[in-house]
Every structure is written in structure tokens, then in C-alpha cells.
PDB file of C-alpha atoms in Angstrom:
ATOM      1  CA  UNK A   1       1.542  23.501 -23.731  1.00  0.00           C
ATOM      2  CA  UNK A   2      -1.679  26.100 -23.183  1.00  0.00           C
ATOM      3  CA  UNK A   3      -3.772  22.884 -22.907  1.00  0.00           C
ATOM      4  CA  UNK A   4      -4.861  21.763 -19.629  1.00  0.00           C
ATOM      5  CA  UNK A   5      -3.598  18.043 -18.781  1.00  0.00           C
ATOM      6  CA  UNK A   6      -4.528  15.564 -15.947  1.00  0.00           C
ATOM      7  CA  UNK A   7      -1.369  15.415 -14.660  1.00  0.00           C
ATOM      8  CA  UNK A   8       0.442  14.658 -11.552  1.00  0.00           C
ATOM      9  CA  UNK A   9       3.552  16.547 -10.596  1.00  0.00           C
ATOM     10  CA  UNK A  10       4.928  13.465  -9.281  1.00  0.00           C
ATOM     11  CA  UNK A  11       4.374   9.732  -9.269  1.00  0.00           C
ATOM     12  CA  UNK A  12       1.733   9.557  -6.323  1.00  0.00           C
ATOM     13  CA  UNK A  13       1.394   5.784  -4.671  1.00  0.00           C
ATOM     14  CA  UNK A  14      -2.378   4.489  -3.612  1.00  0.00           C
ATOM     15  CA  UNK A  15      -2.824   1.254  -1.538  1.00  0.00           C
ATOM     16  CA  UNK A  16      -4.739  -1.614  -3.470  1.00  0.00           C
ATOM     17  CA  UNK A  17      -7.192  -3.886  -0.973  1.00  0.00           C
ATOM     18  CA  UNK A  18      -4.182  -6.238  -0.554  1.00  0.00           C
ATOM     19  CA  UNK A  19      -2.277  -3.082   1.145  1.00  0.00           C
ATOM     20  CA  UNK A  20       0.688  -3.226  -1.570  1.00  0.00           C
ATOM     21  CA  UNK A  21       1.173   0.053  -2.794  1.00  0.00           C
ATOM     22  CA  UNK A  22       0.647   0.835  -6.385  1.00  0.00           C
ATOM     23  CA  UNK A  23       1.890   3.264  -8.945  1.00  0.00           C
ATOM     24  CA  UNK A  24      -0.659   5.478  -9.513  1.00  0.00           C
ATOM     25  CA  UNK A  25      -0.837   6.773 -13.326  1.00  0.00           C
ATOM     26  CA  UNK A  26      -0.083  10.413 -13.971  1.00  0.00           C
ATOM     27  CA  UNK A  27      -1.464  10.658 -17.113  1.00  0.00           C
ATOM     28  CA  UNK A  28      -4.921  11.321 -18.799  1.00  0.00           C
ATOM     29  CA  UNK A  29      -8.448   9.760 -17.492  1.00  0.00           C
ATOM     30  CA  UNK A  30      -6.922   6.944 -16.417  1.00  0.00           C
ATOM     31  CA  UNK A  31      -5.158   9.172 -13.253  1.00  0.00           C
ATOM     32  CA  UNK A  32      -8.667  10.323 -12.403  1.00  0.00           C
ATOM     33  CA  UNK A  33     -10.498   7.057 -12.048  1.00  0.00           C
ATOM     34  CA  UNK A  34      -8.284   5.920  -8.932  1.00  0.00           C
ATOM     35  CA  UNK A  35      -8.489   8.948  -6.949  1.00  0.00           C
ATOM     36  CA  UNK A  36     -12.632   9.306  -7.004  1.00  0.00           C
ATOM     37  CA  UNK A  37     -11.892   5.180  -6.146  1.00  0.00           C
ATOM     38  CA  UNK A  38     -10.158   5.886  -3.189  1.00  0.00           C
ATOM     39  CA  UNK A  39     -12.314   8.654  -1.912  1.00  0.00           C
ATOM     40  CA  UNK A  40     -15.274   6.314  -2.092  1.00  0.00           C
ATOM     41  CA  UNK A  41     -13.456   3.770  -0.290  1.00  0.00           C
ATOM     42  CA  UNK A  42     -12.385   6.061   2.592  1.00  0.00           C
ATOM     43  CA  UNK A  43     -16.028   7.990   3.183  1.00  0.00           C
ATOM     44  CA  UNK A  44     -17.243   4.245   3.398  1.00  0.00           C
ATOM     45  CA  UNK A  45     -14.494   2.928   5.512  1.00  0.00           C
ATOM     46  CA  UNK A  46     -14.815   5.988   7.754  1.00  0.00           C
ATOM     47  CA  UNK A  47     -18.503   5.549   8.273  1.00  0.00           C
ATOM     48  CA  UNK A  48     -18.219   2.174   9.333  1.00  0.00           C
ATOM     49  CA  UNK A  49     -15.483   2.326  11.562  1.00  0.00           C
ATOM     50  CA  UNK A  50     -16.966   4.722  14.006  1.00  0.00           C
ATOM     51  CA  UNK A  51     -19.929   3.017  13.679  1.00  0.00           C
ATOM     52  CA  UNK A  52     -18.090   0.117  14.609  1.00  0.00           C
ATOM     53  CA  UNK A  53     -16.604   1.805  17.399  1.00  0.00           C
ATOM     54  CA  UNK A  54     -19.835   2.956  19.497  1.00  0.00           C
ATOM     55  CA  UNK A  55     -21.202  -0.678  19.282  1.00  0.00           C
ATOM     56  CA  UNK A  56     -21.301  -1.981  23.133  1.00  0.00           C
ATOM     57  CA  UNK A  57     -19.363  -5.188  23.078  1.00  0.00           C
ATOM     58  CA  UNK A  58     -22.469  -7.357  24.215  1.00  0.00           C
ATOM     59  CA  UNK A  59     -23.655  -6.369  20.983  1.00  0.00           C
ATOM     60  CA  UNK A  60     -20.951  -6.872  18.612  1.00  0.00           C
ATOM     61  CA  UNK A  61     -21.170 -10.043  16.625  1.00  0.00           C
ATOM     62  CA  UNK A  62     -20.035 -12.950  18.286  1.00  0.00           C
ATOM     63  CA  UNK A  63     -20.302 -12.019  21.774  1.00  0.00           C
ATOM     64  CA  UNK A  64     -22.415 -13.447  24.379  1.00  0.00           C
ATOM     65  CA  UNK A  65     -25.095 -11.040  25.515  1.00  0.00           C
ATOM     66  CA  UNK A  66     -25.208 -12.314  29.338  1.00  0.00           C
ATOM     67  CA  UNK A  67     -20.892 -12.635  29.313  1.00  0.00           C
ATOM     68  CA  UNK A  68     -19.161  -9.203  29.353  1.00  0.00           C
ATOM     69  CA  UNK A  69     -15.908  -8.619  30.611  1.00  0.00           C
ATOM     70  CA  UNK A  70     -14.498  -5.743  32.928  1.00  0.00           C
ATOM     71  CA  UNK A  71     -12.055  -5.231  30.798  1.00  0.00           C
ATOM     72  CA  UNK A  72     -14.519  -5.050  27.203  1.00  0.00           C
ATOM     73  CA  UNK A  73     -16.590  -2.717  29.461  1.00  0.00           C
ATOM     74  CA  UNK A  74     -13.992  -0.186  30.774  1.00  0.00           C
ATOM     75  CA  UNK A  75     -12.615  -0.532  26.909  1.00  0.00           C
ATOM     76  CA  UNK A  76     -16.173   0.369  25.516  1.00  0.00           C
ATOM     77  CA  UNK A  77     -16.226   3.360  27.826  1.00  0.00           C
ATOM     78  CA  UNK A  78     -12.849   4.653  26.996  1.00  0.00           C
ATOM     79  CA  UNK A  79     -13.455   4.691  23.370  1.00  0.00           C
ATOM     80  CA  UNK A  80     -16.889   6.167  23.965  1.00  0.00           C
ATOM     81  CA  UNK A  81     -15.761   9.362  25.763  1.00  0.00           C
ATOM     82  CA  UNK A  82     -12.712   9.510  23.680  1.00  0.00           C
ATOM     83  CA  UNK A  83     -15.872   9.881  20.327  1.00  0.00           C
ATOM     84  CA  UNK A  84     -17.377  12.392  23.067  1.00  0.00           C
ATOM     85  CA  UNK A  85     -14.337  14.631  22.690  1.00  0.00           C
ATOM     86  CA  UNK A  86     -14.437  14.838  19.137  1.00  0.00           C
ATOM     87  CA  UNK A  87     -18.406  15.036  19.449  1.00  0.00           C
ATOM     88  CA  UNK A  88     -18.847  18.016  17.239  1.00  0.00           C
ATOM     89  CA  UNK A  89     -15.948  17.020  14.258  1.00  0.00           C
ATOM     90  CA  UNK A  90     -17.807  13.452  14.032  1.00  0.00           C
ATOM     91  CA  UNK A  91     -21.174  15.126  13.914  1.00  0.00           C
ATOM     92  CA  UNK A  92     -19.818  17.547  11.271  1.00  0.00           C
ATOM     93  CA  UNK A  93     -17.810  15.266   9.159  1.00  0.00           C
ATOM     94  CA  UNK A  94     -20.848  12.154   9.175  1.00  0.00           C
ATOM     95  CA  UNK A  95     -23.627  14.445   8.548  1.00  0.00           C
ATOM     96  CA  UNK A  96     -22.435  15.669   4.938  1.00  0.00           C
ATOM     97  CA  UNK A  97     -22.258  11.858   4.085  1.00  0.00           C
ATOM     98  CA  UNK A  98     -25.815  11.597   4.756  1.00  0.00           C
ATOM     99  CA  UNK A  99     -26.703  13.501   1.875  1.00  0.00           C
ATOM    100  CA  UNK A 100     -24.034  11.676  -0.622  1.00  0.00           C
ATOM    101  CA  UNK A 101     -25.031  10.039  -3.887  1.00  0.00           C
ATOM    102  CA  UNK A 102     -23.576   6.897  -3.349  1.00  0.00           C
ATOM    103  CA  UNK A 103     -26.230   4.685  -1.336  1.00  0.00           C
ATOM    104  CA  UNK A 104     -23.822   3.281   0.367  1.00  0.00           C
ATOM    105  CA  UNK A 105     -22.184   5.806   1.873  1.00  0.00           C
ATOM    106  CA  UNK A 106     -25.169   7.600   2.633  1.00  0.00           C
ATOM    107  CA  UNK A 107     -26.716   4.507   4.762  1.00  0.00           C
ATOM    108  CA  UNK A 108     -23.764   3.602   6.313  1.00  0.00           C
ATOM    109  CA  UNK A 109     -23.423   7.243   7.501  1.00  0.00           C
ATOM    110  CA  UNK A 110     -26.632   7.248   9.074  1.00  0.00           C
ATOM    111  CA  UNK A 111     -26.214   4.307  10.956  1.00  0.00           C
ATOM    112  CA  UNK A 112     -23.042   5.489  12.157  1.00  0.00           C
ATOM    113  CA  UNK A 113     -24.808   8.738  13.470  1.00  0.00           C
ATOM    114  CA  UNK A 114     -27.628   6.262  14.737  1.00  0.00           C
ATOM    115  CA  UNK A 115     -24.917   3.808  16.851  1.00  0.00           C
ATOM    116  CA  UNK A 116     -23.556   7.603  18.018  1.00  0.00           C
ATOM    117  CA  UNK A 117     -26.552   9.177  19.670  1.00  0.00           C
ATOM    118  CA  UNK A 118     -27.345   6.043  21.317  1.00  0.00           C
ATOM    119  CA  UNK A 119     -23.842   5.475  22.957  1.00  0.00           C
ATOM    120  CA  UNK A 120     -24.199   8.199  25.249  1.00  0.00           C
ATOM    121  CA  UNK A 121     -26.295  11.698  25.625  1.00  0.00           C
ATOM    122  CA  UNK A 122     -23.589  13.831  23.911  1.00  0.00           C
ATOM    123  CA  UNK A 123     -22.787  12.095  21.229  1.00  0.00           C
ATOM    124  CA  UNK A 124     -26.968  12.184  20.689  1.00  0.00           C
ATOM    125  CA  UNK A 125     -26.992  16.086  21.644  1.00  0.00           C
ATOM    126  CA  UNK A 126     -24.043  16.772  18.815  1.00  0.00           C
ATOM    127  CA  UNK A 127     -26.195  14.142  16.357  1.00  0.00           C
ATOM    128  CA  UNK A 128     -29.289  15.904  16.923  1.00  0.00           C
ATOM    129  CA  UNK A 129     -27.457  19.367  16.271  1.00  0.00           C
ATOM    130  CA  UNK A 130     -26.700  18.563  12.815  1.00  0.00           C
ATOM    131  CA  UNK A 131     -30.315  19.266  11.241  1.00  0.00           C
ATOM    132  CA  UNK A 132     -31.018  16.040   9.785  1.00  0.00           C
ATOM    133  CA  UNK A 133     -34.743  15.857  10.310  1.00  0.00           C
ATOM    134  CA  UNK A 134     -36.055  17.732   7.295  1.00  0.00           C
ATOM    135  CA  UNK A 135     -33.572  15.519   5.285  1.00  0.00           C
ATOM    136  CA  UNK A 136     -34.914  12.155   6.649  1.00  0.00           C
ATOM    137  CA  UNK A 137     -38.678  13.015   6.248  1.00  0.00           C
ATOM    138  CA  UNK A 138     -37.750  13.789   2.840  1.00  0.00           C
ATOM    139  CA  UNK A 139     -36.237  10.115   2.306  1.00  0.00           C
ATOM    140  CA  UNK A 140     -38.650   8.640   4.014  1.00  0.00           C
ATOM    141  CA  UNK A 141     -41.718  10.207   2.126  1.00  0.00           C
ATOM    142  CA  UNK A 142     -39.857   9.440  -1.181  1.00  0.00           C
ATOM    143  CA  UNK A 143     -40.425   6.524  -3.220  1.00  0.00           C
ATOM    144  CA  UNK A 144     -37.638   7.269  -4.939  1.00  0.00           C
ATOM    145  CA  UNK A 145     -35.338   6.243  -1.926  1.00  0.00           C
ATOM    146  CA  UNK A 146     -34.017   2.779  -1.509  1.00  0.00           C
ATOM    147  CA  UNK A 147     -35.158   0.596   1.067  1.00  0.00           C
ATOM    148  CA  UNK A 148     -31.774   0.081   2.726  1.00  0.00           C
ATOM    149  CA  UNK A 149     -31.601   4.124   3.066  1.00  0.00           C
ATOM    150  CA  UNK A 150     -35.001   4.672   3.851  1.00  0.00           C
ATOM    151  CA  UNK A 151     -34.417   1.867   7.405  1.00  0.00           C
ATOM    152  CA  UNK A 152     -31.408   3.716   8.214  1.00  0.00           C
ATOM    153  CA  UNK A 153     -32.512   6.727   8.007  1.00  0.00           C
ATOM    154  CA  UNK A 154     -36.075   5.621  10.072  1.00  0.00           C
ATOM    155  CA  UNK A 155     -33.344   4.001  12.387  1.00  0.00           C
ATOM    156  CA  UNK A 156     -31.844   7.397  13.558  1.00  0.00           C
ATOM    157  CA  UNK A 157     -34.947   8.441  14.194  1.00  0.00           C
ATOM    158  CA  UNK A 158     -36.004   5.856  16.710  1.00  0.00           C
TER     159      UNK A 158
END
């Protein structure tokens, strides 16, 4: 009874990728695996929907560069000052994910924070608040740093 167990007080459901939910075990290493799973899912998921978000629509995929509707426009600058009220939160909860261990996660946040500052000038006031230089001269100078990273990063920068 003194020992300590990985234990859930009560049978916790996680979604799978096909959105049924799924009984999530409560017992042992095998409870811990799907939780860290889940968490890496949503920091990557997070990072590329706002990045997603503060893409102009005559540059999302798909679209014609020289055909851009009212209504794509007006929509665009909704959801841009809509990310300009939460301006410092996004700032504050992308630039941790910048220094993550998973790759992924790390270049997806900066090209979330990249899309960000160039959407308007305070979402790039709020970016550049966060302190990120020293970091990216660090990856860049590296050659330890993966490519993908290391254009990301540069790409922020630009």
C-alpha cells in the first residue's frame, strides 16, 4: 500500500485519430505512455493551427493569388485581430515550444510565431517581445541543429 502506483482515480477517456474515444488504462507504464502521446499531439496541433490561422487566404494552398473574395478578406481580418487580442497569451504559450525537444514541435512553433509577426504589427511587436534572438543564433550557429529547425528558425528572422 506505501508503494507509489501509476494510477488513475478513475477511468479517464482519450480520443484516438479516428475521434472514437478510448479507455485509457489506469494501471502501470502502460497509463503513462498515452498521456505524454497526447500532449505531443496537442503542442503540435496547436502550433499549426494558429499558424494556419494568420495565413492570408491568397496564400493558402489552393487559392488563386490574383482571385480573393470580400468575404475571405473581411474573414482573414476578423480572425487576425481576434489573434491580436490574445497577442500576448499566443506569444507566451508559442515561445516555450520553441525551445522543446521534439523537432517537430519546435519548428512548427517557430513558423507559427513567423506567420504571426507578419500578419499584422502587433502580433510582430508581442513576437518580438518574447526574447527569441539569442535562442535562434544559437540554432543557427549549431551544427547540431536540424535543417528543418535551423530554416524556421532563419524564417522568423526575415
Amino acid at each position: 500500500r506505501d508503494r507509489l502506483r501509476c494510477r488513475s482515480p478513475s477511468p479517464k477517456r482519450l480520443r484516438t485519430r479516428a475521434g472514437r474515444a478510448a479507455a485509457m488504462p489506469t494501471d502501470g507504464p502502460s497509463a503513462v505512455l498515452p498521456v505524454f502521446e497526447a500532449y505531443q499531439r496537442a503542442r503540435l496541433e496547436v502550433t499549426q493551427a494558429v499558424a494556419e490561422m494568420a495565413v492570408p487566404p491568397t496564400q493558402r494552398p489552393g487559392a488563386d493569388a490574383k482571385v480573393s473574395s470580400a468575404v475571405e478578406a473581411a474573414d482573414y481580418a476578423k480572425c487576425i485581430e481576434a489573434l491580436e487580442n490574445y497577442s500576448r497569451q499566443l506569444a507566451q504559450t508559442l515561445t516555450p515550444l520553441c525551445y522543446d525537444i521534439v523537432p517537430g514541435v519546435q519548428s512548427s512553433a517557430f513558423i507559427a510565431l513567423s506567420r504571426l509577426a507578419r500578419a499584422s504589427d502587433k502580433l510582430a511587436a508581442a513576437v518580438a517581445g518574447g526574447a527569441l534572438i539569442p535562442h535562434i543564433c544559437q540554432l543557427l550557429s549549431s551544427p547540431m541543429t536540424k535543417r528543418d529547425i535551423k530554416l524556421s528558425a532563419a524564417h522568423l528572422l526575415l
